[in-house]
Coordinates of C-alpha atoms in Angstrom, one line a residue:
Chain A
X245 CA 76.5 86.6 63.9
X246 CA 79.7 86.4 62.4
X247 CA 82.4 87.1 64.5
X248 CA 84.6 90.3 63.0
X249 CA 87.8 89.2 64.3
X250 CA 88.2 87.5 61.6
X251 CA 89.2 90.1 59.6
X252 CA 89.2 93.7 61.9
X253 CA 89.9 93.1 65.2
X254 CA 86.8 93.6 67.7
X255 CA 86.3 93.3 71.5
X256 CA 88.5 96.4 72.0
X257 CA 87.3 99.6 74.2
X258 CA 84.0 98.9 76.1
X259 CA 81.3 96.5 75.3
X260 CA 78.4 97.1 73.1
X261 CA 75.7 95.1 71.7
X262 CA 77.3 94.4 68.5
X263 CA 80.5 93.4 70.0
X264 CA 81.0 89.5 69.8
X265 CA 83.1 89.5 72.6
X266 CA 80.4 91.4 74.7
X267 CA 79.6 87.6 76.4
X268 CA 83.2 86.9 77.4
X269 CA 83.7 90.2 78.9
X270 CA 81.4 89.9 80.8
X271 CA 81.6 86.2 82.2
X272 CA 85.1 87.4 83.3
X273 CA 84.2 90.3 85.1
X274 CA 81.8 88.5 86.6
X275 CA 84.2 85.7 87.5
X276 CA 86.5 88.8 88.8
X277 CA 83.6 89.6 91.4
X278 CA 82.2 86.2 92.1
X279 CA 86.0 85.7 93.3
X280 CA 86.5 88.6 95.2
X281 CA 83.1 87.9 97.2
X282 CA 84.6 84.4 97.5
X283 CA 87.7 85.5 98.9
X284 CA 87.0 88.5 101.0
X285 CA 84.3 86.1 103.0
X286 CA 87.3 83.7 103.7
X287 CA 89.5 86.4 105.0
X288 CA 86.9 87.7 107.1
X289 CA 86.1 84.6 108.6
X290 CA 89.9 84.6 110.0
X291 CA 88.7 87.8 111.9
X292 CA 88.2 87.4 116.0
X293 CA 86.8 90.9 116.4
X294 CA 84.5 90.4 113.2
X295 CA 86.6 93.3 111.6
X296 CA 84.8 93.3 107.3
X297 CA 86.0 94.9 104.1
X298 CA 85.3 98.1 103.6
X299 CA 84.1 98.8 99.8
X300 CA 85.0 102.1 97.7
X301 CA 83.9 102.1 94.2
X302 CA 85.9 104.4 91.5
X303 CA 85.4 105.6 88.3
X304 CA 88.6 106.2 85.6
X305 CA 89.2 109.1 84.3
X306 CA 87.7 112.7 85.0
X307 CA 84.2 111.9 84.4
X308 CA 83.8 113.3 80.8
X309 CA 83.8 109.8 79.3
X310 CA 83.3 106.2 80.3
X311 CA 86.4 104.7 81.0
X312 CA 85.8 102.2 83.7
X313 CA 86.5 101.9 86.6
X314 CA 86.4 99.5 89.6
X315 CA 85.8 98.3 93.5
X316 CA 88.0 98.7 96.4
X317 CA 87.8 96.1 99.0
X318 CA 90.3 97.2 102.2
X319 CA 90.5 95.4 105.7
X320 CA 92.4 96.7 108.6
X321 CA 91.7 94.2 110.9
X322 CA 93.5 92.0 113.8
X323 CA 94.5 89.0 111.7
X324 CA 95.0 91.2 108.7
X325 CA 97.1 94.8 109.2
X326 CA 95.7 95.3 106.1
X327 CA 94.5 93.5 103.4
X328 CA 93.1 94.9 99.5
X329 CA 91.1 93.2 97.1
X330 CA 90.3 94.8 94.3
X331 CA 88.3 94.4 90.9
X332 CA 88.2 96.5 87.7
X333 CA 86.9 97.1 84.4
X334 CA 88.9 99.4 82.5
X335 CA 88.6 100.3 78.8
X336 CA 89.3 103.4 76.6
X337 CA 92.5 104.5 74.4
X338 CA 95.6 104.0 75.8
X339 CA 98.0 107.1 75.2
X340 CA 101.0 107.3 73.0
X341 CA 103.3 106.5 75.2
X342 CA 102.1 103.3 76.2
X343 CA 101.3 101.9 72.8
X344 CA 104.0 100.3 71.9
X345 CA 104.3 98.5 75.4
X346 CA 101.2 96.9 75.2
X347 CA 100.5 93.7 73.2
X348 CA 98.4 94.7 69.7
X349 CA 98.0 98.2 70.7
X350 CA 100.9 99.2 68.3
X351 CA 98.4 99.9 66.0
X352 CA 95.2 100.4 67.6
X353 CA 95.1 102.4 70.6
X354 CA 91.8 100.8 71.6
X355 CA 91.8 97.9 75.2
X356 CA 89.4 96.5 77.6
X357 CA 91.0 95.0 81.0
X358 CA 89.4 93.2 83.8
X359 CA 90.9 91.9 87.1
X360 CA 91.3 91.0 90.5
X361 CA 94.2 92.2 92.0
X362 CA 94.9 90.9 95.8
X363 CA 97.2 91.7 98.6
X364 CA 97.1 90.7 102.3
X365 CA 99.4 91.7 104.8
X366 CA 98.7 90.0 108.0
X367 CA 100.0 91.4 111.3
X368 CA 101.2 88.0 112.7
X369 CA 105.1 87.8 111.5
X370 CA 104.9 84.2 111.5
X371 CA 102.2 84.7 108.6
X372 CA 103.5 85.4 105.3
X373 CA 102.4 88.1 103.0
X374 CA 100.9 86.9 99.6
X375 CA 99.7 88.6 96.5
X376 CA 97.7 87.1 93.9
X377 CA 96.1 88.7 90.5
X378 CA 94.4 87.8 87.4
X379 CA 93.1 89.6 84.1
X380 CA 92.0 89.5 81.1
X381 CA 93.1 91.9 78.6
X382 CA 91.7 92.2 75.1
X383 CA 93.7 94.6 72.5
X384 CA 94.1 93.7 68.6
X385 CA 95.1 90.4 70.9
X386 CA 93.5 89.5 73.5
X387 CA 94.9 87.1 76.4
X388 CA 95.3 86.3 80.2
X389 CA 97.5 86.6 83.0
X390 CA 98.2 86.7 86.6
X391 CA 99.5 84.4 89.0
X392 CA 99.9 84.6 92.9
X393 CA 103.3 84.4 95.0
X394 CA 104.3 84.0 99.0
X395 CA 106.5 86.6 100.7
X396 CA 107.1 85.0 104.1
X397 CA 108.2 88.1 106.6
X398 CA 110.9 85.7 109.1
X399 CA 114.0 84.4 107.9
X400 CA 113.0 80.7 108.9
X401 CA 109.8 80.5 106.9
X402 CA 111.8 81.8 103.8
X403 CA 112.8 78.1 102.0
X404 CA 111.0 76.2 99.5
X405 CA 110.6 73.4 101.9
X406 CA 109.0 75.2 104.8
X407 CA 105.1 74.1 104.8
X408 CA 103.8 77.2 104.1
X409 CA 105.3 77.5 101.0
X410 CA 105.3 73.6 99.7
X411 CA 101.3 74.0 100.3
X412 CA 101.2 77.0 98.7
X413 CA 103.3 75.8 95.1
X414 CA 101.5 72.5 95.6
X415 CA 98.1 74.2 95.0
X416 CA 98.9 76.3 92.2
X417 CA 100.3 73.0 90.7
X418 CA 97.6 71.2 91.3
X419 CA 95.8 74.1 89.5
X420 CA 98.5 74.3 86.7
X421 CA 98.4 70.4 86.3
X422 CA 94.6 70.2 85.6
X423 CA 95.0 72.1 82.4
X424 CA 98.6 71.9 81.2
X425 CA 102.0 69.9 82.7
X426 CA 104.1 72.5 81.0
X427 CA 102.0 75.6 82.9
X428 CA 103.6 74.8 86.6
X429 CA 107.3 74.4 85.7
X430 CA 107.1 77.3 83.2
X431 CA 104.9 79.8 85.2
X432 CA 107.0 78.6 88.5
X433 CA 109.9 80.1 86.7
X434 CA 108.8 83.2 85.2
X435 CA 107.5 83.9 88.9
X436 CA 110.9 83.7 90.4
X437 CA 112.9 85.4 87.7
X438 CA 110.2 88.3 88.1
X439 CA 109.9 88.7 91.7
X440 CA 113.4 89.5 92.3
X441 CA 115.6 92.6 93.7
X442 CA 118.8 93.1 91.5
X443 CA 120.0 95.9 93.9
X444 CA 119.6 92.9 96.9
X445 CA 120.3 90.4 94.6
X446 CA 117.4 88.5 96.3
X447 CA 113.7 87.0 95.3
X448 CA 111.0 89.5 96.6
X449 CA 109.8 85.7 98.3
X450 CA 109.3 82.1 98.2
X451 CA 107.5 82.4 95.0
X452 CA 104.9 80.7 93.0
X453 CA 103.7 80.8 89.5
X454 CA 103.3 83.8 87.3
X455 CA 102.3 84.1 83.7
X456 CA 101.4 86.6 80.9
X457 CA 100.0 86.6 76.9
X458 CA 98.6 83.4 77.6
X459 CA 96.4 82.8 74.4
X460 CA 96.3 79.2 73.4
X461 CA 93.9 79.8 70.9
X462 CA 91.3 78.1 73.5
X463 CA 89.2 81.2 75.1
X464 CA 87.4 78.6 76.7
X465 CA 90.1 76.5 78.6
X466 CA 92.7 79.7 79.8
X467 CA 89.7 80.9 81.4
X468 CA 88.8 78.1 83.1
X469 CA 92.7 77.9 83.6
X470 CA 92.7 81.5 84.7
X471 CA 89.8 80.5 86.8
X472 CA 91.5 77.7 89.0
X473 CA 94.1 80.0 89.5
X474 CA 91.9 82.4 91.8
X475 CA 90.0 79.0 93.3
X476 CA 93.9 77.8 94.2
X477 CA 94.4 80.9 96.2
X478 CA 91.3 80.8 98.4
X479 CA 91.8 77.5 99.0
X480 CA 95.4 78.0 100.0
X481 CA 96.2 81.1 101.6
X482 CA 93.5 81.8 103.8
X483 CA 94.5 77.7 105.3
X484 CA 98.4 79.2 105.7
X485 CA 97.5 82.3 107.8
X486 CA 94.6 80.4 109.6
X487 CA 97.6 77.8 111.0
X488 CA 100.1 80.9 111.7
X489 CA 97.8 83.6 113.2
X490 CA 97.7 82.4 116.4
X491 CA 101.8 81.5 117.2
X492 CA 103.6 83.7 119.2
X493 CA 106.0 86.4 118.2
X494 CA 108.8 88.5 119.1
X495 CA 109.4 92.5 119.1
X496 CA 112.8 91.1 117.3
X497 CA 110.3 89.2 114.8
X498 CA 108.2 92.5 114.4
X499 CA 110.7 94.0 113.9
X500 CA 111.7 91.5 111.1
X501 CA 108.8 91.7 109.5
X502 CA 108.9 94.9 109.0
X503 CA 112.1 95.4 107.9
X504 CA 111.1 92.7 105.4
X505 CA 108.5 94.8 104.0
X506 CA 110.7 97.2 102.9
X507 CA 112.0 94.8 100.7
X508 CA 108.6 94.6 99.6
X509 CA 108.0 98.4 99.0
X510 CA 111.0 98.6 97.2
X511 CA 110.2 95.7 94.8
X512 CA 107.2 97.1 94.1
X513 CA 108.0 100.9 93.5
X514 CA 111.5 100.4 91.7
X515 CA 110.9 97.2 89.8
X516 CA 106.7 96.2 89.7
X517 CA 105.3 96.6 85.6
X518 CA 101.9 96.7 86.9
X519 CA 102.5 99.3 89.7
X520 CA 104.6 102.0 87.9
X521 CA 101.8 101.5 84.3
X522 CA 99.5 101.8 86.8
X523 CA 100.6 105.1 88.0
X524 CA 101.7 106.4 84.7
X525 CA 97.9 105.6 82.9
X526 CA 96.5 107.3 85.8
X527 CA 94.8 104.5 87.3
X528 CA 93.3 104.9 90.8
X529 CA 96.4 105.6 93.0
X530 CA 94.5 104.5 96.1
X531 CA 93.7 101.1 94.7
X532 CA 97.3 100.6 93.1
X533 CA 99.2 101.9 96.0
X534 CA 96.8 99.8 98.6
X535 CA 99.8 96.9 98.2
X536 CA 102.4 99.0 100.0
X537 CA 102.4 97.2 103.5
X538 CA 101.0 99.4 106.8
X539 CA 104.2 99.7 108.6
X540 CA 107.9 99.1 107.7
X541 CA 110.6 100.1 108.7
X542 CA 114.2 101.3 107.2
X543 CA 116.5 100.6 110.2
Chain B
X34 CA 154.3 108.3 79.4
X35 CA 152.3 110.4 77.6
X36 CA 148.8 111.4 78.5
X37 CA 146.6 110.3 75.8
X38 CA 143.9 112.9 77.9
X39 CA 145.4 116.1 76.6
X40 CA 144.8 116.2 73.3
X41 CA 141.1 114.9 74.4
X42 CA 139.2 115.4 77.4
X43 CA 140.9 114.7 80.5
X44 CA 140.3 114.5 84.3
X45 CA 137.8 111.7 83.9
X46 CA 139.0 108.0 85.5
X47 CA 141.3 107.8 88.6
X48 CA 143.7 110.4 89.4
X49 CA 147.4 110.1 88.2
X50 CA 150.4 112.3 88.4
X51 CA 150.3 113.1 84.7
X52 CA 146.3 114.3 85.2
X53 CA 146.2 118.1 85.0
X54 CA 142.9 117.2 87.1
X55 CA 144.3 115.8 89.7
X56 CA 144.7 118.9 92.3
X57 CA 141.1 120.1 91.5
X58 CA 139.5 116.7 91.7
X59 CA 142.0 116.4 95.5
X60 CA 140.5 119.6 96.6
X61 CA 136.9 118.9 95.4
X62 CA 137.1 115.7 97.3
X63 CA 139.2 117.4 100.5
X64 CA 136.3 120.1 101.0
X65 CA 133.4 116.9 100.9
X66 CA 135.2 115.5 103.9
X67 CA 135.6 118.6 105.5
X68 CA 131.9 119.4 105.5
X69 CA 130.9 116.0 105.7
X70 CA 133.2 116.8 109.5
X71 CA 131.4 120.0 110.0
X72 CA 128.2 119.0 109.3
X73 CA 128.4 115.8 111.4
X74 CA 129.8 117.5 113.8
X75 CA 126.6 120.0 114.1
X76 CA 124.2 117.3 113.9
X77 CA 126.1 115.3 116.8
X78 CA 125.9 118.6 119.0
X79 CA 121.8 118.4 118.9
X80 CA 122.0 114.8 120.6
X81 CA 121.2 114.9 124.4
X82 CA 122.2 111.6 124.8
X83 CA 125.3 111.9 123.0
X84 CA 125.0 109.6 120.1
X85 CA 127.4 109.8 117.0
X86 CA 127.6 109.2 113.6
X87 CA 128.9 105.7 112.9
X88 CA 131.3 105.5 110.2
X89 CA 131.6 102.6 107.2
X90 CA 134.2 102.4 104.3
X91 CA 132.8 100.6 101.0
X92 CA 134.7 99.7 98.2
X93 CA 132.8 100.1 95.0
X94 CA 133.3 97.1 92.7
X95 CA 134.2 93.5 93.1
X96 CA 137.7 94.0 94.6
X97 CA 139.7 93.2 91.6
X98 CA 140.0 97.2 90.2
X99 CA 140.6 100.1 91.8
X100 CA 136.8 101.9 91.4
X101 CA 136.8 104.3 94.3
X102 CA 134.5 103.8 97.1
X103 CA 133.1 106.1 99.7
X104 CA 132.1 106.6 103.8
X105 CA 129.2 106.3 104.9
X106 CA 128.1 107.9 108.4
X107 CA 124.7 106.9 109.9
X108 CA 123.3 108.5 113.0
X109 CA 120.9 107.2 115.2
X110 CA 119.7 108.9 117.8
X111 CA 117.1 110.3 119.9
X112 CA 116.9 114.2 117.8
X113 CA 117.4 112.4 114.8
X114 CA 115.7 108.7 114.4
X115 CA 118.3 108.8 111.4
X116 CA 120.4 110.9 109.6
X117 CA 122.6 109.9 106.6
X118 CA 125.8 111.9 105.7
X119 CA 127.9 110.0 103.1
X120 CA 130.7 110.6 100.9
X121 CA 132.0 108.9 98.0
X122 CA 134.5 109.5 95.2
X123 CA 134.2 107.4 92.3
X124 CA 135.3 106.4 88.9
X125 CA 135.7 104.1 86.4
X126 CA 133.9 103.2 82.9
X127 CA 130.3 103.5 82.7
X128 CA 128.1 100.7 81.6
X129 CA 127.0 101.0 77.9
X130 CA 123.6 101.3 78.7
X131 CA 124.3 104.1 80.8
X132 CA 126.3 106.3 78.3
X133 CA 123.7 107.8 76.4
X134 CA 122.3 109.4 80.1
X135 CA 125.3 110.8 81.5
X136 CA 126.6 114.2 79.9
X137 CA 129.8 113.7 77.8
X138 CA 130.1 110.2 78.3
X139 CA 128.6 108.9 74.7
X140 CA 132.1 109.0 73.2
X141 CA 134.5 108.1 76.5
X142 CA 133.0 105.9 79.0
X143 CA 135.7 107.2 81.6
X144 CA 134.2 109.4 84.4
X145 CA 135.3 110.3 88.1
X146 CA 132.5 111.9 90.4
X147 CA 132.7 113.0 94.0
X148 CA 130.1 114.7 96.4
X149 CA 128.5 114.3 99.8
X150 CA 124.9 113.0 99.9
X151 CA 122.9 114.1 103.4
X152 CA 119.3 112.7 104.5
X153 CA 118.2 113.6 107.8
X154 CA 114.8 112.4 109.9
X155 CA 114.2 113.7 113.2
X156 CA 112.1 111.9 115.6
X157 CA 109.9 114.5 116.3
X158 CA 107.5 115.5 113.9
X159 CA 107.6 119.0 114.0
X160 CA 110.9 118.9 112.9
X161 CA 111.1 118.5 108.8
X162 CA 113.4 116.2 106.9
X163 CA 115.9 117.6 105.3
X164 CA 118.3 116.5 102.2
X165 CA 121.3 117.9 100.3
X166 CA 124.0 116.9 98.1
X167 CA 126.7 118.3 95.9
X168 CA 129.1 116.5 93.8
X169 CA 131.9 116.9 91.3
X170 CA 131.8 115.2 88.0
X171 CA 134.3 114.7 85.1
X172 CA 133.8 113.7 81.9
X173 CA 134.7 114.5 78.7
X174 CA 132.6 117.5 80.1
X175 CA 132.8 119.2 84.1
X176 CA 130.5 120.4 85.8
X177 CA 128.7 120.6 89.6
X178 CA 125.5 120.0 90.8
X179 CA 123.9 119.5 94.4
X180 CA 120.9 121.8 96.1
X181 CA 119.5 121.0 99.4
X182 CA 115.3 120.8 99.9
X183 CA 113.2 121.0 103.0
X184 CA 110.5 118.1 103.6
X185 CA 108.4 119.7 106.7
X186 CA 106.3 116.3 107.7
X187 CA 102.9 118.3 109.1
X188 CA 100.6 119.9 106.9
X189 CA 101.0 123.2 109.1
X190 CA 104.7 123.4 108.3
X191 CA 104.1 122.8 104.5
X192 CA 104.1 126.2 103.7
X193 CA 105.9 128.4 101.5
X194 CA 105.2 131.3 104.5
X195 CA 106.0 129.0 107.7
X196 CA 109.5 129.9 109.3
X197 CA 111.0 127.2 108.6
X198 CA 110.6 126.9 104.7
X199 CA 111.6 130.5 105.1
X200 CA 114.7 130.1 106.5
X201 CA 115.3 127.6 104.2
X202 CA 115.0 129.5 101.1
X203 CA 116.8 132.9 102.6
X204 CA 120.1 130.8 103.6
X205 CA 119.9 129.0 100.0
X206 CA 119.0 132.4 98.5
X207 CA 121.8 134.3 100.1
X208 CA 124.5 131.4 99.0
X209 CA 123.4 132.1 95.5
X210 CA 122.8 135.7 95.3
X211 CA 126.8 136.0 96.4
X212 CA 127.4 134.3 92.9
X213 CA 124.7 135.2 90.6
X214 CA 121.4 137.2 91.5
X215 CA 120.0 134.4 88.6
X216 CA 121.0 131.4 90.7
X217 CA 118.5 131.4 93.4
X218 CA 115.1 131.5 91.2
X219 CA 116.5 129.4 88.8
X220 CA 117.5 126.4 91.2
X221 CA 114.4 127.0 93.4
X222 CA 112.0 126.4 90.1
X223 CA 114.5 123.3 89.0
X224 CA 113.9 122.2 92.7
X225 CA 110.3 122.8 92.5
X226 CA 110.1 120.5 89.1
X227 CA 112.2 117.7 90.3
X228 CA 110.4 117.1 93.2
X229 CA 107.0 116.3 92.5
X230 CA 105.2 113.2 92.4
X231 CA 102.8 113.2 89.6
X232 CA 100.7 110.7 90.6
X233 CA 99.9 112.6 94.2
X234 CA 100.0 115.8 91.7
X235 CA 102.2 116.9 95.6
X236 CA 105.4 118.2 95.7
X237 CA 107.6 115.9 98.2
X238 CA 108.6 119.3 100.4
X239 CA 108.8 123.1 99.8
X240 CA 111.4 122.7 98.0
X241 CA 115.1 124.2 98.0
X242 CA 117.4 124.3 95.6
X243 CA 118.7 122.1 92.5
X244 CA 120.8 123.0 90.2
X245 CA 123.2 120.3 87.8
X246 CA 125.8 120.4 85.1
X247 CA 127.0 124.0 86.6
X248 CA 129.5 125.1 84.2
X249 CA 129.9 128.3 83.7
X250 CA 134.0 128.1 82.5
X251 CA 135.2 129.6 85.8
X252 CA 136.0 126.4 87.9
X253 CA 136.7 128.5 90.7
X254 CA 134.3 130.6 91.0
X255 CA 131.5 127.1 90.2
X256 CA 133.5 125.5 93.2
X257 CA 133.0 128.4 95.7
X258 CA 129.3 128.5 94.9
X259 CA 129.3 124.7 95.5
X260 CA 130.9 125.7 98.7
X261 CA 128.5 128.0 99.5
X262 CA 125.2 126.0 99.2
X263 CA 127.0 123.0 101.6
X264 CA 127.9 126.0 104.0
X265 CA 124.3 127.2 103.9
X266 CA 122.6 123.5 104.8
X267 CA 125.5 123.4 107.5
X268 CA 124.0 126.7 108.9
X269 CA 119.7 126.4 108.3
X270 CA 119.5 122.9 108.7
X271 CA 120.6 122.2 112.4
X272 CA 119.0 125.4 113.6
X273 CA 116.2 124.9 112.2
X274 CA 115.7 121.5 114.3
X275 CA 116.9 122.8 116.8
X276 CA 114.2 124.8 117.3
X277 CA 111.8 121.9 116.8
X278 CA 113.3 119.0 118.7
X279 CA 111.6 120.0 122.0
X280 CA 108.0 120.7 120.3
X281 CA 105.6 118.5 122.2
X282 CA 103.6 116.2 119.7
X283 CA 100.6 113.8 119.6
X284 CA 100.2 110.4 118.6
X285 CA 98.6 111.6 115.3
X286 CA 100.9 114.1 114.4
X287 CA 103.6 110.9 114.6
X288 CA 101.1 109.1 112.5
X289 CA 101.0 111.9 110.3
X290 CA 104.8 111.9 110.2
X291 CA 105.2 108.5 109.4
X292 CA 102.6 109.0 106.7
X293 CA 104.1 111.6 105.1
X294 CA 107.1 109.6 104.7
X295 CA 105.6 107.1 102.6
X296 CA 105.9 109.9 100.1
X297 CA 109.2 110.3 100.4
X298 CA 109.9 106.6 100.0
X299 CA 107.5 106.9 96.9
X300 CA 109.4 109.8 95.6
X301 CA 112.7 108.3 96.2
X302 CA 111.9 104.8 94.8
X303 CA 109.7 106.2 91.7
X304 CA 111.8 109.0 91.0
X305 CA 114.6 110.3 92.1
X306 CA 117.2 109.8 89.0
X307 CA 120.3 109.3 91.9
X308 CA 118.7 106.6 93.8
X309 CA 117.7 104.8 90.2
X310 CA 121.0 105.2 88.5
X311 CA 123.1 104.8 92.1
X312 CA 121.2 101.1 92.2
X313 CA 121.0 100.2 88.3
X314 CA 124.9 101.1 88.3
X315 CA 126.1 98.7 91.1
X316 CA 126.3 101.8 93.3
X317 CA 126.4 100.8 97.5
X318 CA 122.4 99.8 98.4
X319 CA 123.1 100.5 101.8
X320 CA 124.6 103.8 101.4
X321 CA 122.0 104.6 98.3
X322 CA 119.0 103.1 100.8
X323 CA 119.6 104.8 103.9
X324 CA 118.2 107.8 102.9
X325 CA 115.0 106.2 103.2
X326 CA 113.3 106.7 106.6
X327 CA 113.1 104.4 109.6
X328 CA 109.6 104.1 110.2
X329 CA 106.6 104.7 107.5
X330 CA 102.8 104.0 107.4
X331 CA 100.9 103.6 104.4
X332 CA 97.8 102.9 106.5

């Protein structure tokens, strides 16, 4: 079967049996839940009181057409204050007003969009907060992204050369590294210049790698690339928190922490792409709001 | 010397002798402090323990031009977990980018603005939040704007028909009516527009008044009505928590309270064009952020 790309573009809206990219889609959705069952068992494991995710499926859109939709995974547990991980598979027309910010939607309204999206807030200040998402996205273009970055709560653990967050850059270059020596120092950087705070005139944390469009003309390799990515979290955040949930704390490092995540909230509601296009598109408010940390405070 | 601001627009940028502005933009100023006093004063009165507003100059800008500044006065106490009553009189050259969103500024970047910003959230949860502003603001146009709204924090009190949202509206309604019998709907349905988050499809309270770029070519009588609406706050607001701050409350309702204040935070962070354009402008983050509340959930 030829593929039509080669002259309209194809893959767009949701999968048929005609559509050439029908195979792809769905290896990376399935990747997308292979992960999150991957991940959500590590996390549990961290549990004392054997506390598991609770799963919520959604559907996009008022039920008139198929959009999509996807599977919230939430823990409130000891280790974990709260924790999301979340998969999707969303496809339809993307409205006017989004067009034109969308890569090769100028001209075709048309998408399909599959991810894991990951936050964990643990309730130990001495563990940091991490976030961690992938996706494919397929338009007239089609591509991947994502990336994963540390947000340690306590003023100590907030350098590049405290362990926590040496280990955690070390495994996403390790997973850069396997595919491409340009990927680490590049996505390192577009990590820290996007988690950032003008109005602080701080980094929302420590960091990590972060990366967008990427379409080397290889399907095959940026999704194996996009792949190791997820693998280098598991490995590496559930190890940090495992080593920090146990150390004692102080109402003065609560107390921290939370005023930390603040900093956190206000990153993601003034400055986060994905949060506010999430909200505008009417994506699942539960799911996309699930990052905002259980308790802060505004002293 | 001659002023270059007759023949055009004049008033906007610091004070000087020659500015024909000058005593309106003094009195404008004079009456923020005066019910910034009053108001502070009232709040102070509810505190058993005897807490007081703490005050805090800022400087707006680097230092090396004079750009205005402001006063901030924070409260923390045991009737009010925090309250926020600032003041500020500024002016200067707006950014580029910001010319094209402030009325009469595309041609003359010169502006001076002045008002009083109030956030108040009680400890207990019965009594609502409650915010106001006015201001002053020159351009090559003048106008006022300000309104006060009511953010009850239990789903009881979020009714158009409890007392409190009733006493609200009358003391806003009867600060208007004085001026124009078209004030008080008007404002209450700009009130009821501006604050709404769209993704909750929930307004943030039950609403108030709103009302911007007031001029009706009296600047008396726009002033007096300006007047007005701070008086009316300075008279609902303290009674009305008054009547609250002894209302014994449960565990939930706090968690309820806290909850509800994550929408506030959303609105504020999302939203609200002040907090947006304060922090994009190099306006004072602590002054802009302390209107968010001390302690929220997002459970």
């Amino acid at each position: 079967m030829s593929d039509a790309r080669t002259d309209t573009p194809t893959g767009m809206g949701a999968s048929t049996d005609e559509d050439p990219w029908a195979p792809r889609k769905q290896r990376a959705a399935d990747w997308f839940r292979t992960l999150r069952d991957d991940l959500c068992a590590r996390l549990e494991a961290l549990e004392p009181e054997g506390q598991t995710f609770a799963r919520e499926k959604w559907q996009r859109g008022d039920g008139s057409a198929d959009l999509g939709g996807g599977e919230m995974s939430m823990l409130r547990g000891k280790v974990f204050e709260k924790a999301g991980v979340h998969i999707s598979t969303v496809y339809g027309e993307l409205s006017e007003q989004f067009r034109g910010q969308v890569a090769g939607a100028e001209e075709d309204p048309r998408f399909w969009a599959a991810g894991i999206s990951v936050i964990a807030h643990p309730a130990n200040p001495h563990a940091p907060t991490a976030h961690m998402n992938t996706r494919m996205v397929v338009t007239t273009k089609n591509w991947f992204g994502g990336g994963g970055d540390l947000t340690p709560m306590l003023a100590a653990a907030r350098t590049p050369v405290h362990d926590d967050t040496r280990d955690f850059h070390a495994a996403f270059k390790s997973a850069c590294d396997t595919h491409n020596a340009e990927y680490y120092p590049r996505f390192k950087a577009e990590c820290d210049d996007y988690f950032f705070l003008p109005h602080r005139k701080e980094t929302r944390g420590t960091g990590g790698i972060f990366f967008d469009h990427l379409d080397t003309g290889d399907w095959e390799a940026d999704f194996a690339f996009t792949q190791d990515v997820g693998r280098a979290f598991v490995d590496i955040y559930p190890e940090i928190t495992a080593r920090r949930l146990a150390e004692p704390f102080t109402e003065g490092d609560r107390q921290n922490q939370m005023r930390q995540r603040g900093r956190y909230v206000e990153f993601n509601l003034l400055y986060d792409r994905g949060t506010m296009f999430g909200l505008k598109t009417g994506g699942n408010v539960d799911s996309i709001l699930s990052s905002m940390p259980p308790s802060v405070i505004w002293p």
